[in-house]
């Protein structure tokens, strides 16, 4: 991704928080600069589980890693079980960054990755700038929507 005058390469590993991947986590974390711990705002247990995942990251990397706590699925307003304030409070308590997103609606996805890129070593001047949270609309156009429906894809990527 391009950030100011630099190109930042981000490599993403998604274990979906599943216990069957727990033994692989140390190998993923070992060479990582950033860990993004995501919970579902409509599932309180997933929020409660974030502490153990953050502990796992810190056990493997110590303080030498940027950790971002992300509350996802903010589009499920009526099903929300974890408030924004709870997420912010936990992030502050654990000394990690925080943001809420909706991958489905495309809300705060670009700001999440900009925040990560700006926090990377060597990007200190960029991270000092104020960051605005913006709604990123990634809805497909009607022609894209029709072709995806015909292809049977559930992804609007």
mmCIF file of C-alpha atoms in Angstrom:
data_model
loop_
_atom_site.group_PDB
_atom_site.id
_atom_site.type_symbol
_atom_site.label_atom_id
_atom_site.label_comp_id
_atom_site.label_asym_id
_atom_site.label_seq_id
_atom_site.Cartn_x
_atom_site.Cartn_y
_atom_site.Cartn_z
ATOM 1 C CA UNK A 1 0.000 0.000 0.000
ATOM 2 C CA UNK A 2 1.099 3.562 -0.585
ATOM 3 C CA UNK A 3 1.424 5.733 2.508
ATOM 4 C CA UNK A 4 2.482 9.315 1.993
ATOM 5 C CA UNK A 5 5.703 9.035 -0.028
ATOM 6 C CA UNK A 6 6.447 5.385 0.789
ATOM 7 C CA UNK A 7 5.304 1.972 -0.281
ATOM 8 C CA UNK A 8 4.537 -0.323 2.649
ATOM 9 C CA UNK A 9 4.317 -4.076 2.090
ATOM 10 C CA UNK A 10 1.906 -5.858 4.402
ATOM 11 C CA UNK A 11 1.693 -9.639 4.561
ATOM 12 C CA UNK A 12 -1.443 -10.958 6.265
ATOM 13 C CA UNK A 13 -1.905 -14.294 8.052
ATOM 14 C CA UNK A 14 -5.459 -15.093 9.114
ATOM 15 C CA UNK A 15 -6.005 -17.923 11.604
ATOM 16 C CA UNK A 16 -9.618 -16.888 12.302
ATOM 17 C CA UNK A 17 -8.989 -17.382 16.035
ATOM 18 C CA UNK A 18 -9.587 -21.089 15.782
ATOM 19 C CA UNK A 19 -8.043 -23.278 18.450
ATOM 20 C CA UNK A 20 -6.847 -25.796 15.867
ATOM 21 C CA UNK A 21 -4.417 -23.135 14.591
ATOM 22 C CA UNK A 22 -3.144 -22.241 18.083
ATOM 23 C CA UNK A 23 0.036 -24.311 17.726
ATOM 24 C CA UNK A 24 0.911 -22.428 14.518
ATOM 25 C CA UNK A 25 0.587 -18.982 16.072
ATOM 26 C CA UNK A 26 4.189 -18.761 17.381
ATOM 27 C CA UNK A 27 5.598 -19.374 13.907
ATOM 28 C CA UNK A 28 3.313 -16.682 12.441
ATOM 29 C CA UNK A 29 4.166 -14.205 15.180
ATOM 30 C CA UNK A 30 7.910 -14.852 15.321
ATOM 31 C CA UNK A 31 8.800 -12.647 12.364
ATOM 32 C CA UNK A 32 5.828 -10.296 12.501
ATOM 33 C CA UNK A 33 5.954 -6.600 13.260
ATOM 34 C CA UNK A 34 2.211 -6.309 13.854
ATOM 35 C CA UNK A 35 -0.513 -8.524 15.295
ATOM 36 C CA UNK A 36 -4.156 -7.705 14.601
ATOM 37 C CA UNK A 37 -6.477 -9.357 17.115
ATOM 38 C CA UNK A 38 -10.059 -9.226 15.853
ATOM 39 C CA UNK A 39 -13.270 -9.884 17.756
ATOM 40 C CA UNK A 40 -16.904 -9.903 16.683
ATOM 41 C CA UNK A 41 -18.837 -7.037 18.345
ATOM 42 C CA UNK A 42 -21.941 -9.240 18.245
ATOM 43 C CA UNK A 43 -20.218 -12.059 20.177
ATOM 44 C CA UNK A 44 -19.127 -11.239 23.740
ATOM 45 C CA UNK A 45 -17.115 -14.466 24.084
ATOM 46 C CA UNK A 46 -14.931 -13.547 21.112
ATOM 47 C CA UNK A 47 -14.203 -10.230 22.874
ATOM 48 C CA UNK A 48 -13.302 -12.022 26.103
ATOM 49 C CA UNK A 49 -10.972 -14.357 24.187
ATOM 50 C CA UNK A 50 -8.885 -11.465 22.864
ATOM 51 C CA UNK A 51 -6.923 -11.225 26.117
ATOM 52 C CA UNK A 52 -5.472 -14.708 25.683
ATOM 53 C CA UNK A 53 -4.554 -13.999 22.050
ATOM 54 C CA UNK A 54 -2.821 -10.759 23.023
ATOM 55 C CA UNK A 55 -0.998 -12.627 25.814
ATOM 56 C CA UNK A 56 0.065 -15.244 23.252
ATOM 57 C CA UNK A 57 1.511 -12.531 21.012
ATOM 58 C CA UNK A 58 3.366 -10.907 23.899
ATOM 59 C CA UNK A 59 4.684 -14.254 25.125
ATOM 60 C CA UNK A 60 6.209 -14.877 21.710
ATOM 61 C CA UNK A 61 7.354 -11.335 20.859
ATOM 62 C CA UNK A 62 7.491 -9.420 24.130
ATOM 63 C CA UNK A 63 7.048 -5.689 23.660
ATOM 64 C CA UNK A 64 8.637 -5.781 20.213
ATOM 65 C CA UNK A 65 5.364 -5.933 18.289
ATOM 66 C CA UNK A 66 2.545 -3.549 17.456
ATOM 67 C CA UNK A 67 -0.820 -4.964 18.528
ATOM 68 C CA UNK A 68 -4.145 -3.700 17.223
ATOM 69 C CA UNK A 69 -7.432 -4.754 18.812
ATOM 70 C CA UNK A 70 -10.197 -4.649 16.197
ATOM 71 C CA UNK A 71 -13.922 -4.851 16.864
ATOM 72 C CA UNK A 72 -15.449 -6.157 13.626
ATOM 73 C CA UNK A 73 -19.025 -6.539 12.333
ATOM 74 C CA UNK A 74 -20.163 -3.070 13.383
ATOM 75 C CA UNK A 75 -22.826 -3.394 10.683
ATOM 76 C CA UNK A 76 -24.710 -5.772 13.034
ATOM 77 C CA UNK A 77 -26.011 -2.862 15.113
ATOM 78 C CA UNK A 78 -29.017 -4.698 16.579
ATOM 79 C CA UNK A 79 -26.897 -7.690 17.606
ATOM 80 C CA UNK A 80 -24.055 -5.744 19.258
ATOM 81 C CA UNK A 81 -22.907 -7.280 22.561
ATOM 82 C CA UNK A 82 -19.690 -5.282 23.024
ATOM 83 C CA UNK A 83 -19.769 -1.485 23.130
ATOM 84 C CA UNK A 84 -17.156 0.724 21.522
ATOM 85 C CA UNK A 85 -16.304 2.013 24.997
ATOM 86 C CA UNK A 86 -15.589 -1.540 26.229
ATOM 87 C CA UNK A 87 -13.250 -2.109 23.296
ATOM 88 C CA UNK A 88 -11.467 1.201 23.855
ATOM 89 C CA UNK A 89 -11.154 0.486 27.578
ATOM 90 C CA UNK A 90 -9.679 -2.973 27.007
ATOM 91 C CA UNK A 91 -7.237 -1.612 24.425
ATOM 92 C CA UNK A 92 -6.106 1.082 26.852
ATOM 93 C CA UNK A 93 -5.784 -1.466 29.675
ATOM 94 C CA UNK A 94 -3.677 -3.778 27.478
ATOM 95 C CA UNK A 95 -1.739 -0.880 25.914
ATOM 96 C CA UNK A 96 -2.705 -1.740 22.334
ATOM 97 C CA UNK A 97 -4.189 0.239 19.448
ATOM 98 C CA UNK A 98 -7.941 0.059 18.812
ATOM 99 C CA UNK A 99 -10.366 0.511 15.944
ATOM 100 C CA UNK A 100 -13.813 -0.779 15.010
ATOM 101 C CA UNK A 101 -14.602 -2.007 11.503
ATOM 102 C CA UNK A 102 -17.138 -3.705 9.328
ATOM 103 C CA UNK A 103 -15.439 -5.875 6.740
ATOM 104 C CA UNK A 104 -18.829 -6.500 5.153
ATOM 105 C CA UNK A 105 -19.686 -2.797 4.767
ATOM 106 C CA UNK A 106 -16.086 -1.708 4.192
ATOM 107 C CA UNK A 107 -16.179 0.598 7.226
ATOM 108 C CA UNK A 108 -12.749 1.665 8.585
ATOM 109 C CA UNK A 109 -10.820 -0.988 6.629
ATOM 110 C CA UNK A 110 -8.464 1.427 4.878
ATOM 111 C CA UNK A 111 -7.964 3.475 8.068
ATOM 112 C CA UNK A 112 -7.071 0.242 9.909
ATOM 113 C CA UNK A 113 -4.287 -0.570 7.468
ATOM 114 C CA UNK A 114 -3.128 3.052 7.317
ATOM 115 C CA UNK A 115 -2.950 3.063 11.121
ATOM 116 C CA UNK A 116 -0.879 -0.139 11.063
ATOM 117 C CA UNK A 117 1.445 1.103 8.324
ATOM 118 C CA UNK A 118 1.934 4.452 10.068
ATOM 119 C CA UNK A 119 2.865 2.698 13.337
ATOM 120 C CA UNK A 120 5.587 0.566 11.746
ATOM 121 C CA UNK A 121 9.224 1.350 12.578
ATOM 122 C CA UNK A 122 10.530 4.197 10.455
ATOM 123 C CA UNK A 123 7.060 5.689 10.041
ATOM 124 C CA UNK A 124 7.033 7.708 13.287
ATOM 125 C CA UNK A 125 6.472 11.051 11.566
ATOM 126 C CA UNK A 126 3.427 9.689 9.773
ATOM 127 C CA UNK A 127 1.898 8.179 12.901
ATOM 128 C CA UNK A 128 2.152 11.542 14.668
ATOM 129 C CA UNK A 129 -0.321 13.043 12.188
ATOM 130 C CA UNK A 130 -3.967 13.033 13.179
ATOM 131 C CA UNK A 131 -5.928 10.150 11.737
ATOM 132 C CA UNK A 132 -9.562 10.543 10.788
ATOM 133 C CA UNK A 133 -11.877 7.566 10.765
ATOM 134 C CA UNK A 134 -13.759 7.502 7.511
ATOM 135 C CA UNK A 135 -16.438 5.266 6.092
ATOM 136 C CA UNK A 136 -15.005 3.395 3.129
ATOM 137 C CA UNK A 137 -17.821 2.261 0.852
ATOM 138 C CA UNK A 138 -16.826 -0.913 -0.990
ATOM 139 C CA UNK A 139 -20.265 -1.827 -2.327
ATOM 140 C CA UNK A 140 -20.128 -3.286 -5.839
ATOM 141 C CA UNK A 141 -21.621 -1.431 -8.765
ATOM 142 C CA UNK A 142 -24.794 -2.907 -10.240
ATOM 143 C CA UNK A 143 -22.852 -4.527 -13.123
ATOM 144 C CA UNK A 144 -20.382 -6.084 -10.664
ATOM 145 C CA UNK A 145 -23.235 -7.236 -8.472
ATOM 146 C CA UNK A 146 -24.987 -8.990 -11.367
ATOM 147 C CA UNK A 147 -21.831 -10.755 -12.555
ATOM 148 C CA UNK A 148 -21.041 -11.914 -9.012
ATOM 149 C CA UNK A 149 -24.528 -13.274 -8.534
ATOM 150 C CA UNK A 150 -24.207 -15.187 -11.780
ATOM 151 C CA UNK A 151 -20.820 -16.541 -10.717
ATOM 152 C CA UNK A 152 -22.244 -17.553 -7.324
ATOM 153 C CA UNK A 153 -19.542 -15.677 -5.423
ATOM 154 C CA UNK A 154 -20.369 -14.274 -2.008
ATOM 155 C CA UNK A 155 -17.354 -11.974 -2.082
ATOM 156 C CA UNK A 156 -17.619 -8.376 -3.241
ATOM 157 C CA UNK A 157 -13.840 -8.108 -3.578
#
